[in-house]
Amino acid sequence: KAVSKSSRSALPTDCSTASGKCWPSRPDEAVTIPPGSALADLLAQELGLLHSFVTLMRHEQSLLVDGKADVLAEIAEEKSGLAGQLARRAMAREEELGRRGYAAGRMGMDDWIKSAEGTTSRRRWQQLLELATEARALNETNGKLIAVQLQHNQQALNTLLAAVDQAATYGPDGQQRAGASGRSLGSA
């Protein structure tokens, strides 16, 4: 089940505005990097995906704040797909770093952007790091908002169950009997 068109229209496509290139948006597609592809292109793709991911998380947050929990499952499914794509792009970037003789992770990227080939990607790398920090913060905040929503739902359910427990019931003689429920909802 996909995100509804009304909520999806606010989300960007998986395209790099810098290069104008688009890449597969299906989460199950493998990343194939043609020989000779530049590490800069991989970084641009990853940055575009991370931008989409952060935008989706901001959208999720606005839905949580507005109390529109009915579409959260759809958002979670889309987030999962984007997270998978991001992981595959990061892995491809790591492999390309290794092929070029750089260490894995941030240290390798920091070394690469200091090289003649990587200097033009310094800004993109910094943007990717900043967006990753924002994504972590949004994820933490959204998790707290979901916990509050669950707590409110649990309190409402407890209130309803207490009201049912204390509701007036009627005996066989038609007379009202307070608090004399025969079975609880859980055993019905």
JSON list of C-alpha atoms in Angstrom, two decimals, residues 88-181:
[
{"chain": "A", "resi": 88, "resn": "ARG", "atom": "CA", "xyz": [22.66, 0.27, -0.78]},
{"chain": "A", "resi": 89, "resn": "ARG", "atom": "CA", "xyz": [23.98, 3.64, -2.00]},
{"chain": "A", "resi": 90, "resn": "ALA", "atom": "CA", "xyz": [26.21, 3.99, 1.07]},
{"chain": "A", "resi": 91, "resn": "MET", "atom": "CA", "xyz": [27.53, 0.47, 0.52]},
{"chain": "A", "resi": 92, "resn": "ALA", "atom": "CA", "xyz": [28.27, 1.24, -3.15]},
{"chain": "A", "resi": 93, "resn": "ARG", "atom": "CA", "xyz": [30.08, 4.43, -2.07]},
{"chain": "A", "resi": 94, "resn": "GLU", "atom": "CA", "xyz": [32.11, 2.47, 0.48]},
{"chain": "A", "resi": 95, "resn": "GLU", "atom": "CA", "xyz": [33.04, -0.12, -2.15]},
{"chain": "A", "resi": 96, "resn": "GLU", "atom": "CA", "xyz": [34.11, 2.61, -4.56]},
{"chain": "A", "resi": 97, "resn": "LEU", "atom": "CA", "xyz": [36.22, 4.22, -1.83]},
{"chain": "A", "resi": 98, "resn": "GLY", "atom": "CA", "xyz": [37.92, 0.87, -1.28]},
{"chain": "A", "resi": 99, "resn": "ARG", "atom": "CA", "xyz": [38.57, 0.38, -5.01]},
{"chain": "A", "resi": 100, "resn": "ARG", "atom": "CA", "xyz": [40.29, 3.77, -5.02]},
{"chain": "A", "resi": 101, "resn": "GLY", "atom": "CA", "xyz": [42.47, 2.87, -2.05]},
{"chain": "A", "resi": 102, "resn": "TYR", "atom": "CA", "xyz": [40.70, 4.92, 0.61]},
{"chain": "A", "resi": 103, "resn": "ALA", "atom": "CA", "xyz": [39.67, 3.72, 4.06]},
{"chain": "A", "resi": 104, "resn": "ALA", "atom": "CA", "xyz": [36.02, 2.93, 4.69]},
{"chain": "A", "resi": 105, "resn": "GLY", "atom": "CA", "xyz": [33.65, 5.33, 6.38]},
{"chain": "A", "resi": 106, "resn": "ARG", "atom": "CA", "xyz": [33.93, 8.96, 7.20]},
{"chain": "A", "resi": 107, "resn": "MET", "atom": "CA", "xyz": [37.72, 8.88, 7.38]},
{"chain": "A", "resi": 108, "resn": "GLY", "atom": "CA", "xyz": [37.96, 7.64, 3.79]},
{"chain": "A", "resi": 109, "resn": "MET", "atom": "CA", "xyz": [35.46, 10.23, 2.56]},
{"chain": "A", "resi": 110, "resn": "ASP", "atom": "CA", "xyz": [37.30, 12.99, 4.41]},
{"chain": "A", "resi": 111, "resn": "ASP", "atom": "CA", "xyz": [40.53, 11.90, 2.71]},
{"chain": "A", "resi": 112, "resn": "TRP", "atom": "CA", "xyz": [38.88, 11.63, -0.71]},
{"chain": "A", "resi": 113, "resn": "ILE", "atom": "CA", "xyz": [37.37, 15.13, -0.59]},
{"chain": "A", "resi": 114, "resn": "LYS", "atom": "CA", "xyz": [40.86, 16.48, 0.14]},
{"chain": "A", "resi": 115, "resn": "SER", "atom": "CA", "xyz": [42.12, 14.88, -3.10]},
{"chain": "A", "resi": 116, "resn": "ALA", "atom": "CA", "xyz": [42.08, 16.68, -6.43]},
{"chain": "A", "resi": 117, "resn": "GLU", "atom": "CA", "xyz": [39.20, 14.51, -7.65]},
{"chain": "A", "resi": 118, "resn": "GLY", "atom": "CA", "xyz": [37.12, 14.91, -4.51]},
{"chain": "A", "resi": 119, "resn": "THR", "atom": "CA", "xyz": [37.41, 18.64, -3.79]},
{"chain": "A", "resi": 120, "resn": "THR", "atom": "CA", "xyz": [34.34, 19.45, -5.89]},
{"chain": "A", "resi": 121, "resn": "SER", "atom": "CA", "xyz": [32.26, 17.12, -3.69]},
{"chain": "A", "resi": 122, "resn": "ARG", "atom": "CA", "xyz": [33.23, 18.71, -0.38]},
{"chain": "A", "resi": 123, "resn": "ARG", "atom": "CA", "xyz": [29.96, 20.67, -0.20]},
{"chain": "A", "resi": 124, "resn": "ARG", "atom": "CA", "xyz": [27.84, 17.59, -0.99]},
{"chain": "A", "resi": 125, "resn": "TRP", "atom": "CA", "xyz": [29.65, 15.56, 1.66]},
{"chain": "A", "resi": 126, "resn": "GLN", "atom": "CA", "xyz": [29.04, 18.28, 4.23]},
{"chain": "A", "resi": 127, "resn": "GLN", "atom": "CA", "xyz": [25.35, 18.47, 3.21]},
{"chain": "A", "resi": 128, "resn": "LEU", "atom": "CA", "xyz": [25.06, 14.69, 3.54]},
{"chain": "A", "resi": 129, "resn": "LEU", "atom": "CA", "xyz": [26.53, 14.79, 7.05]},
{"chain": "A", "resi": 130, "resn": "GLU", "atom": "CA", "xyz": [24.18, 17.64, 8.05]},
{"chain": "A", "resi": 131, "resn": "LEU", "atom": "CA", "xyz": [21.13, 15.86, 6.61]},
{"chain": "A", "resi": 132, "resn": "ALA", "atom": "CA", "xyz": [22.10, 12.63, 8.38]},
{"chain": "A", "resi": 133, "resn": "THR", "atom": "CA", "xyz": [22.24, 14.56, 11.66]},
{"chain": "A", "resi": 134, "resn": "GLU", "atom": "CA", "xyz": [18.83, 16.07, 10.93]},
{"chain": "A", "resi": 135, "resn": "ALA", "atom": "CA", "xyz": [17.43, 12.63, 10.04]},
{"chain": "A", "resi": 136, "resn": "ARG", "atom": "CA", "xyz": [18.62, 11.23, 13.39]},
{"chain": "A", "resi": 137, "resn": "ALA", "atom": "CA", "xyz": [17.02, 14.16, 15.26]},
{"chain": "A", "resi": 138, "resn": "LEU", "atom": "CA", "xyz": [13.75, 13.82, 13.33]},
{"chain": "A", "resi": 139, "resn": "ASN", "atom": "CA", "xyz": [13.68, 10.09, 13.97]},
{"chain": "A", "resi": 140, "resn": "GLU", "atom": "CA", "xyz": [14.15, 10.65, 17.69]},
{"chain": "A", "resi": 141, "resn": "THR", "atom": "CA", "xyz": [11.46, 13.35, 17.83]},
{"chain": "A", "resi": 142, "resn": "ASN", "atom": "CA", "xyz": [9.02, 11.32, 15.75]},
{"chain": "A", "resi": 143, "resn": "GLY", "atom": "CA", "xyz": [9.61, 8.33, 18.02]},
{"chain": "A", "resi": 144, "resn": "LYS", "atom": "CA", "xyz": [8.73, 10.45, 21.03]},
{"chain": "A", "resi": 145, "resn": "LEU", "atom": "CA", "xyz": [5.60, 11.77, 19.29]},
{"chain": "A", "resi": 146, "resn": "ILE", "atom": "CA", "xyz": [4.54, 8.21, 18.50]},
{"chain": "A", "resi": 147, "resn": "ALA", "atom": "CA", "xyz": [5.11, 7.20, 22.13]},
{"chain": "A", "resi": 148, "resn": "VAL", "atom": "CA", "xyz": [2.91, 10.10, 23.30]},
{"chain": "A", "resi": 149, "resn": "GLN", "atom": "CA", "xyz": [0.22, 9.08, 20.78]},
{"chain": "A", "resi": 150, "resn": "LEU", "atom": "CA", "xyz": [0.35, 5.50, 22.05]},
{"chain": "A", "resi": 151, "resn": "GLN", "atom": "CA", "xyz": [0.11, 6.71, 25.64]},
{"chain": "A", "resi": 152, "resn": "HIS", "atom": "CA", "xyz": [-2.97, 8.79, 24.81]},
{"chain": "A", "resi": 153, "resn": "ASN", "atom": "CA", "xyz": [-4.55, 5.82, 23.05]},
{"chain": "A", "resi": 154, "resn": "GLN", "atom": "CA", "xyz": [-3.85, 3.58, 26.04]},
{"chain": "A", "resi": 155, "resn": "GLN", "atom": "CA", "xyz": [-5.35, 6.15, 28.43]},
{"chain": "A", "resi": 156, "resn": "ALA", "atom": "CA", "xyz": [-8.48, 6.43, 26.26]},
{"chain": "A", "resi": 157, "resn": "LEU", "atom": "CA", "xyz": [-8.82, 2.65, 26.16]},
{"chain": "A", "resi": 158, "resn": "ASN", "atom": "CA", "xyz": [-8.39, 2.39, 29.94]},
{"chain": "A", "resi": 159, "resn": "THR", "atom": "CA", "xyz": [-11.07, 5.06, 30.42]},
{"chain": "A", "resi": 160, "resn": "LEU", "atom": "CA", "xyz": [-13.48, 3.18, 28.15]},
{"chain": "A", "resi": 161, "resn": "LEU", "atom": "CA", "xyz": [-12.80, -0.11, 29.89]},
{"chain": "A", "resi": 162, "resn": "ALA", "atom": "CA", "xyz": [-13.37, 1.50, 33.30]},
{"chain": "A", "resi": 163, "resn": "ALA", "atom": "CA", "xyz": [-16.64, 3.00, 32.08]},
{"chain": "A", "resi": 164, "resn": "VAL", "atom": "CA", "xyz": [-17.82, -0.37, 30.76]},
{"chain": "A", "resi": 165, "resn": "ASP", "atom": "CA", "xyz": [-16.90, -1.98, 34.08]},
{"chain": "A", "resi": 166, "resn": "GLN", "atom": "CA", "xyz": [-18.97, 0.56, 36.01]},
{"chain": "A", "resi": 167, "resn": "ALA", "atom": "CA", "xyz": [-21.83, 0.80, 33.54]},
{"chain": "A", "resi": 168, "resn": "ALA", "atom": "CA", "xyz": [-25.31, 0.13, 34.83]},
{"chain": "A", "resi": 169, "resn": "THR", "atom": "CA", "xyz": [-26.63, -3.28, 33.94]},
{"chain": "A", "resi": 170, "resn": "TYR", "atom": "CA", "xyz": [-30.12, -4.68, 34.20]},
{"chain": "A", "resi": 171, "resn": "GLY", "atom": "CA", "xyz": [-31.09, -7.82, 36.02]},
{"chain": "A", "resi": 172, "resn": "PRO", "atom": "CA", "xyz": [-33.66, -10.41, 34.92]},
{"chain": "A", "resi": 173, "resn": "ASP", "atom": "CA", "xyz": [-36.32, -8.42, 36.72]},
{"chain": "A", "resi": 174, "resn": "GLY", "atom": "CA", "xyz": [-35.57, -5.29, 34.62]},
{"chain": "A", "resi": 175, "resn": "GLN", "atom": "CA", "xyz": [-34.16, -3.40, 37.58]},
{"chain": "A", "resi": 176, "resn": "GLN", "atom": "CA", "xyz": [-30.90, -1.49, 37.17]},
{"chain": "A", "resi": 177, "resn": "ARG", "atom": "CA", "xyz": [-27.86, -2.88, 38.99]},
{"chain": "A", "resi": 178, "resn": "ALA", "atom": "CA", "xyz": [-24.77, -0.65, 39.13]},
{"chain": "A", "resi": 179, "resn": "GLY", "atom": "CA", "xyz": [-21.35, -2.22, 38.67]},
{"chain": "A", "resi": 180, "resn": "ALA", "atom": "CA", "xyz": [-22.69, -5.75, 38.45]},
{"chain": "A", "resi": 181, "resn": "SER", "atom": "CA", "xyz": [-21.27, -6.76, 35.14]}
]
